[in-house]
Amino acid sequence: MAKDGEKGDWKEFLWNPRTREFLGRTASSWGLIFAFYLVFYIFLAGLFALTMYVMLQTLDDHKPTWQDRLSTPGLVIRPKADETFEITYNIQNTESWDLYTQALEKFLTPYNESVQIQKNEECVADQYFVQEDSNDVKNNPKRSCQFNRTILGMCSGIHDRNYGYDLGKPCIIIKLNRVIGMLPGKNGQAPYVTCGAKREDSDKIGELEYYPPNGTFNLMYYPYYGKKAQVNYSQPLVAVKFQNITLNQDVNVECKINANNIPTGSERDKFAGRVSFKLRINSND
């Protein structure tokens, strides 16, 4: 009998036909609760939407409002080696170095003269290409300066489609990471790249040739205004050609950026402004 009573109590709690209550509340009570939470969540959604709207009004579509950047941008090499930053191949084994030359050709294709003439313009060298906005009137899209791959000389892939890899004189392309608004160099002195062997390999690296001469990043390619504001921006490059590196041995190479207003290395990142990689060229001769 007690079980029948408990069962009846539960049935009555779920639905009481006498008071017409569901789960202990009448339809009007449930309606008021539903209306309260509906209004409450609509208010929260409206408050969130208003907050987002106000915040978005402070943002610029073409330039980040706040930048927490390192004082020294990083360097990147091409062809892109694996995660261990090693470039290894055998001169006589075409397949071992063909992937490097194909990667360089693909990387440099946007720098073809026909593409650069179509998208970008000739600029005055050795000075910043500043394109200021006029008060609230945005000067967008920004124009970009031509960087023709012919500037890279014997590492352009035009005179030598193998980029020297078949002769044991490989080319490495270096680029400086993009930083919006950065002016790398002051008093008209352009930043430049230098490469050298680590101390233990100093007698193995041999002669280096830089393209353009002295490995400079011309000032006319700066400042960079961002991907949206400067859609056709062509990042300047520096090529390094290893003329007579020691064969069949590991050579640890380090390249770094040099500028009178860019510090190399920092407490936060000792590799800032430099890139290190291992180069090994094997030969059966």
Short mmCIF file of C-alpha atoms in Angstrom, two decimals:
data_model
loop_
_atom_site.label_atom_id
_atom_site.label_comp_id
_atom_site.label_asym_id
_atom_site.label_seq_id
_atom_site.Cartn_x
_atom_site.Cartn_y
_atom_site.Cartn_z
CA MET A 1 0.00 0.00 0.00
CA ALA A 2 2.86 2.42 0.82
CA LYS A 3 4.33 1.90 -2.63
CA ASP A 4 0.98 2.63 -4.26
CA GLY A 5 0.78 5.84 -2.22
CA GLU A 6 4.25 6.97 -3.26
CA LYS A 7 3.41 6.21 -6.87
CA GLY A 8 0.29 8.29 -6.60
CA ASP A 9 2.22 11.19 -5.06
CA TRP A 10 4.64 11.22 -8.00
CA LYS A 11 1.81 11.14 -10.50
CA GLU A 12 0.13 14.03 -8.72
CA PHE A 13 3.41 15.98 -8.68
CA LEU A 14 3.82 15.52 -12.40
CA TRP A 15 0.23 16.44 -13.14
CA ASN A 16 -2.44 17.43 -10.61
CA PRO A 17 -5.84 17.34 -12.35
CA ARG A 18 -7.56 19.06 -9.42
CA THR A 19 -5.34 22.18 -9.37
CA ARG A 20 -4.20 21.74 -12.98
CA GLU A 21 -0.55 22.03 -11.93
CA PHE A 22 2.40 20.58 -13.87
CA LEU A 23 5.51 19.87 -11.77
CA GLY A 24 3.98 21.88 -8.95
CA ARG A 25 3.20 25.01 -10.99
CA THR A 26 0.21 26.26 -12.88
CA ALA A 27 0.38 27.24 -16.55
CA SER A 28 0.41 30.96 -15.67
CA SER A 29 3.30 30.43 -13.24
CA TRP A 30 5.31 28.58 -15.87
CA GLY A 31 4.46 31.30 -18.37
CA LEU A 32 5.78 34.02 -16.07
CA ILE A 33 9.04 32.10 -15.48
CA PHE A 34 9.49 31.54 -19.22
CA ALA A 35 8.80 35.21 -19.95
CA PHE A 36 11.30 36.31 -17.27
CA TYR A 37 14.14 34.19 -18.61
CA LEU A 38 13.28 35.12 -22.20
CA VAL A 39 13.56 38.82 -21.39
CA PHE A 40 16.67 38.19 -19.26
CA TYR A 41 18.58 36.35 -22.03
CA ILE A 42 17.44 38.81 -24.69
CA PHE A 43 18.87 41.58 -22.48
CA LEU A 44 22.18 39.69 -22.09
CA ALA A 45 22.39 39.06 -25.84
CA GLY A 46 21.65 42.71 -26.56
CA LEU A 47 24.26 43.85 -24.03
CA PHE A 48 26.86 41.52 -25.61
CA ALA A 49 25.99 42.73 -29.11
CA LEU A 50 26.23 46.37 -28.01
CA THR A 51 29.61 45.75 -26.36
CA MET A 52 30.95 44.04 -29.49
CA TYR A 53 29.63 46.84 -31.69
CA VAL A 54 31.30 49.53 -29.58
CA MET A 55 34.58 47.57 -29.51
CA LEU A 56 34.56 46.99 -33.28
CA GLN A 57 34.16 50.72 -33.87
CA THR A 58 37.61 51.20 -32.33
CA LEU A 59 39.27 48.75 -34.75
CA ASP A 60 40.78 49.54 -38.12
CA ASP A 61 40.17 46.96 -40.87
CA HIS A 62 43.57 47.69 -42.38
CA LYS A 63 45.83 48.17 -39.37
CA PRO A 64 45.89 46.55 -35.92
CA THR A 65 45.02 49.00 -33.14
CA TRP A 66 47.57 47.44 -30.80
CA GLN A 67 50.83 45.69 -31.64
CA ASP A 68 52.94 43.77 -29.15
CA ARG A 69 55.87 43.05 -31.43
CA LEU A 70 59.47 42.10 -30.82
CA SER A 71 61.97 44.87 -31.40
CA THR A 72 63.79 42.61 -33.84
CA PRO A 73 61.97 40.80 -36.69
CA GLY A 74 62.97 37.28 -37.61
CA LEU A 75 64.67 35.97 -40.75
CA VAL A 76 63.40 33.14 -42.95
CA ILE A 77 65.28 31.13 -45.58
CA ARG A 78 64.18 29.53 -48.83
CA PRO A 79 64.21 26.83 -49.96
CA LYS A 80 62.43 25.93 -46.78
CA ALA A 81 64.37 23.17 -45.12
CA ASP A 82 62.75 20.65 -42.81
CA GLU A 83 62.12 21.28 -39.15
CA THR A 84 65.79 20.61 -38.40
CA PHE A 85 66.89 23.44 -40.75
CA GLU A 86 69.15 21.20 -42.80
CA ILE A 87 69.82 21.41 -46.52
CA THR A 88 71.58 18.26 -47.67
CA TYR A 89 72.05 16.87 -51.16
CA ASN A 90 74.42 15.05 -53.50
CA ILE A 91 75.68 16.89 -56.58
CA GLN A 92 75.54 13.80 -58.80
CA ASN A 93 72.07 12.79 -57.57
CA THR A 94 69.69 15.14 -59.38
CA GLU A 95 66.68 13.96 -57.38
CA SER A 96 68.35 14.99 -54.12
CA TRP A 97 68.54 18.68 -55.09
CA ASP A 98 65.76 19.02 -57.66
CA LEU A 99 63.18 19.56 -54.91
CA TYR A 100 65.16 22.58 -53.70
CA THR A 101 65.33 24.19 -57.13
CA GLN A 102 61.62 23.56 -57.72
CA ALA A 103 60.80 25.18 -54.38
CA LEU A 104 62.90 28.23 -55.26
CA GLU A 105 61.27 28.55 -58.69
CA LYS A 106 57.79 28.38 -57.19
CA PHE A 107 58.72 30.92 -54.53
CA LEU A 108 60.18 33.39 -57.06
CA THR A 109 57.40 33.12 -59.67
CA PRO A 110 55.44 36.09 -58.19
CA TYR A 111 58.63 38.14 -58.64
CA ASN A 112 58.63 37.70 -62.44
CA GLU A 113 59.01 40.99 -64.28
CA SER A 114 55.66 40.61 -66.05
CA VAL A 115 53.85 40.15 -62.73
CA GLN A 116 55.65 43.03 -61.03
CA ILE A 117 54.98 45.48 -63.87
CA GLN A 118 51.31 44.59 -63.83
CA LYS A 119 50.77 44.86 -60.07
CA ASN A 120 53.38 47.24 -58.71
CA GLU A 121 55.19 50.43 -59.65
CA GLU A 122 58.74 51.69 -59.91
CA CYS A 123 59.74 53.60 -56.80
CA VAL A 124 62.52 55.97 -55.86
CA ALA A 125 65.29 53.87 -54.37
CA ASP A 126 67.03 54.45 -51.04
CA GLN A 127 64.15 56.25 -49.35
CA TYR A 128 61.03 55.16 -47.52
CA PHE A 129 57.82 54.89 -49.55
CA VAL A 130 55.53 56.59 -47.02
CA GLN A 131 51.82 56.76 -47.89
CA GLU A 132 50.05 58.69 -45.17
CA ASP A 133 46.29 58.88 -44.70
CA SER A 134 44.59 62.27 -44.92
CA ASN A 135 42.93 62.67 -41.52
CA ASP A 136 39.87 60.38 -41.60
CA VAL A 137 40.28 59.64 -45.32
CA LYS A 138 42.11 56.34 -45.69
CA ASN A 139 44.69 56.11 -48.45
CA ASN A 140 43.81 52.51 -49.32
CA PRO A 141 44.78 50.37 -51.03
CA LYS A 142 48.40 51.33 -50.63
CA ARG A 143 50.73 51.10 -53.61
CA SER A 144 53.68 48.72 -53.62
CA CYS A 145 57.14 48.86 -55.14
CA GLN A 146 58.39 46.42 -57.75
CA PHE A 147 60.84 43.74 -56.71
CA ASN A 148 61.98 41.99 -59.86
CA ARG A 149 63.72 38.65 -59.45
CA THR A 150 66.46 39.87 -61.80
CA ILE A 151 67.78 41.81 -58.79
CA LEU A 152 68.94 38.45 -57.42
CA GLY A 153 71.49 38.06 -60.23
CA MET A 154 72.91 34.54 -60.46
CA CYS A 155 70.39 33.41 -57.84
CA SER A 156 67.36 34.66 -59.80
CA GLY A 157 66.85 31.38 -61.66
CA ILE A 158 66.90 33.25 -64.97
CA HIS A 159 70.54 32.66 -65.93
CA ASP A 160 70.83 29.38 -64.03
CA ARG A 161 67.65 27.31 -63.69
CA ASN A 162 69.39 25.04 -61.20
CA TYR A 163 70.36 27.89 -58.86
CA GLY A 164 73.90 26.50 -58.63
CA TYR A 165 72.87 23.28 -56.89
CA ASP A 166 74.16 21.10 -59.71
CA LEU A 167 77.60 22.71 -59.40
CA GLY A 168 77.87 22.62 -55.61
CA LYS A 169 77.34 26.41 -55.50
CA PRO A 170 73.80 26.64 -54.09
CA CYS A 171 71.73 29.78 -53.59
CA ILE A 172 69.78 30.51 -50.41
CA ILE A 173 67.06 33.19 -50.39
CA ILE A 174 66.55 35.23 -47.21
CA LYS A 175 63.60 37.41 -46.28
CA LEU A 176 62.89 39.62 -43.29
CA ASN A 177 59.58 38.96 -41.55
CA ARG A 178 56.90 41.58 -42.21
CA VAL A 179 56.17 44.04 -39.42
CA ILE A 180 53.50 46.70 -39.97
CA GLY A 181 54.89 50.22 -39.79
CA MET A 182 58.52 49.19 -39.25
CA LEU A 183 61.22 51.51 -40.59
CA PRO A 184 64.34 49.31 -40.59
CA GLY A 185 67.19 51.76 -40.66
CA LYS A 186 67.73 55.43 -40.01
CA ASN A 187 69.71 58.27 -41.56
CA GLY A 188 69.28 56.64 -44.97
CA GLN A 189 71.21 53.49 -44.02
CA ALA A 190 69.44 50.40 -45.34
CA PRO A 191 69.46 47.13 -43.37
CA TYR A 192 71.61 44.34 -44.79
CA VAL A 193 72.23 40.63 -44.31
CA THR A 194 75.52 38.97 -43.46
CA CYS A 195 76.15 35.24 -43.28
CA GLY A 196 78.99 33.29 -41.80
CA ALA A 197 79.92 29.89 -40.44
CA LYS A 198 79.76 28.97 -36.81
CA ARG A 199 83.16 29.13 -35.13
CA GLU A 200 83.94 25.42 -35.60
CA ASP A 201 83.21 25.63 -39.35
CA SER A 202 84.81 28.98 -40.18
CA ASP A 203 87.36 27.41 -42.53
CA LYS A 204 84.70 25.44 -44.49
CA ILE A 205 82.24 28.06 -45.70
CA GLY A 206 84.36 29.59 -48.44
CA GLU A 207 83.42 32.69 -50.44
CA LEU A 208 79.92 34.16 -50.39
CA GLU A 209 78.21 36.38 -52.95
CA TYR A 210 75.21 38.53 -52.07
CA TYR A 211 72.41 39.71 -54.35
CA PRO A 212 71.59 42.56 -54.41
CA PRO A 213 75.13 43.78 -53.68
CA ASN A 214 76.00 43.92 -49.99
CA GLY A 215 72.82 41.97 -49.18
CA THR A 216 70.70 45.08 -48.61
CA PHE A 217 66.94 45.45 -48.19
CA ASN A 218 66.26 48.72 -49.97
CA LEU A 219 64.39 51.32 -47.91
CA MET A 220 61.77 51.85 -50.64
CA TYR A 221 60.02 48.62 -49.59
CA TYR A 222 59.18 50.11 -46.19
CA PRO A 223 57.04 50.78 -44.28
CA TYR A 224 54.76 47.80 -44.73
CA TYR A 225 51.09 48.64 -44.19
CA GLY A 226 49.53 45.19 -43.80
CA LYS A 227 47.97 42.54 -46.01
CA LYS A 228 44.60 44.29 -46.40
CA ALA A 229 45.95 47.80 -46.95
CA GLN A 230 48.79 46.72 -49.25
CA VAL A 231 47.45 43.72 -51.10
CA ASN A 232 50.15 43.59 -53.79
CA TYR A 233 53.13 44.03 -51.48
CA SER A 234 56.24 42.22 -52.71
CA GLN A 235 58.56 41.40 -49.87
CA PRO A 236 62.20 42.30 -50.65
CA LEU A 237 64.68 39.43 -50.77
CA VAL A 238 68.39 38.84 -50.40
CA ALA A 239 70.16 35.90 -52.05
CA VAL A 240 73.38 34.31 -50.81
CA LYS A 241 75.44 32.13 -53.14
CA PHE A 242 78.00 29.73 -51.65
CA GLN A 243 80.85 29.73 -54.16
CA ASN A 244 83.26 27.12 -52.83
CA ILE A 245 81.91 25.55 -49.67
CA THR A 246 83.75 22.46 -48.41
CA LEU A 247 82.18 19.28 -49.79
CA ASN A 248 81.19 16.14 -47.86
CA GLN A 249 81.15 17.96 -44.54
CA ASP A 250 78.52 19.64 -42.38
CA VAL A 251 78.76 23.41 -42.39
CA ASN A 252 76.70 25.30 -39.80
CA VAL A 253 75.70 28.68 -41.18
CA GLU A 254 74.19 31.69 -39.44
CA CYS A 255 72.73 34.74 -41.21
CA LYS A 256 71.68 37.89 -39.40
CA ILE A 257 70.12 41.27 -40.10
CA ASN A 258 72.24 44.36 -39.54
CA ALA A 259 70.69 47.82 -39.08
CA ASN A 260 71.48 50.87 -37.00
CA ASN A 261 68.08 50.72 -35.30
CA ILE A 262 67.46 46.96 -35.05
CA PRO A 263 69.14 45.13 -32.15
CA THR A 264 70.23 41.53 -32.82
CA GLY A 265 69.14 39.08 -30.19
CA SER A 266 67.31 39.87 -26.98
CA GLU A 267 66.61 38.44 -23.54
CA ARG A 268 63.26 37.15 -24.83
CA ASP A 269 64.69 35.56 -27.97
CA LYS A 270 68.42 35.17 -28.51
CA PHE A 271 67.75 34.11 -32.12
CA ALA A 272 65.83 37.28 -32.97
CA GLY A 273 67.11 38.86 -36.17
CA ARG A 274 69.03 35.78 -37.26
CA VAL A 275 68.54 32.33 -38.72
CA SER A 276 70.77 29.27 -38.48
CA PHE A 277 70.85 26.21 -40.71
CA LYS A 278 73.12 23.33 -41.65
CA LEU A 279 74.35 22.95 -45.22
CA ARG A 280 75.95 19.74 -46.47
CA ILE A 281 76.89 19.16 -50.10
CA ASN A 282 78.06 15.67 -50.91
CA SER A 283 80.00 14.65 -54.00
CA ASN A 284 81.11 11.29 -55.34
CA ASP A 285 84.18 12.78 -57.03
#
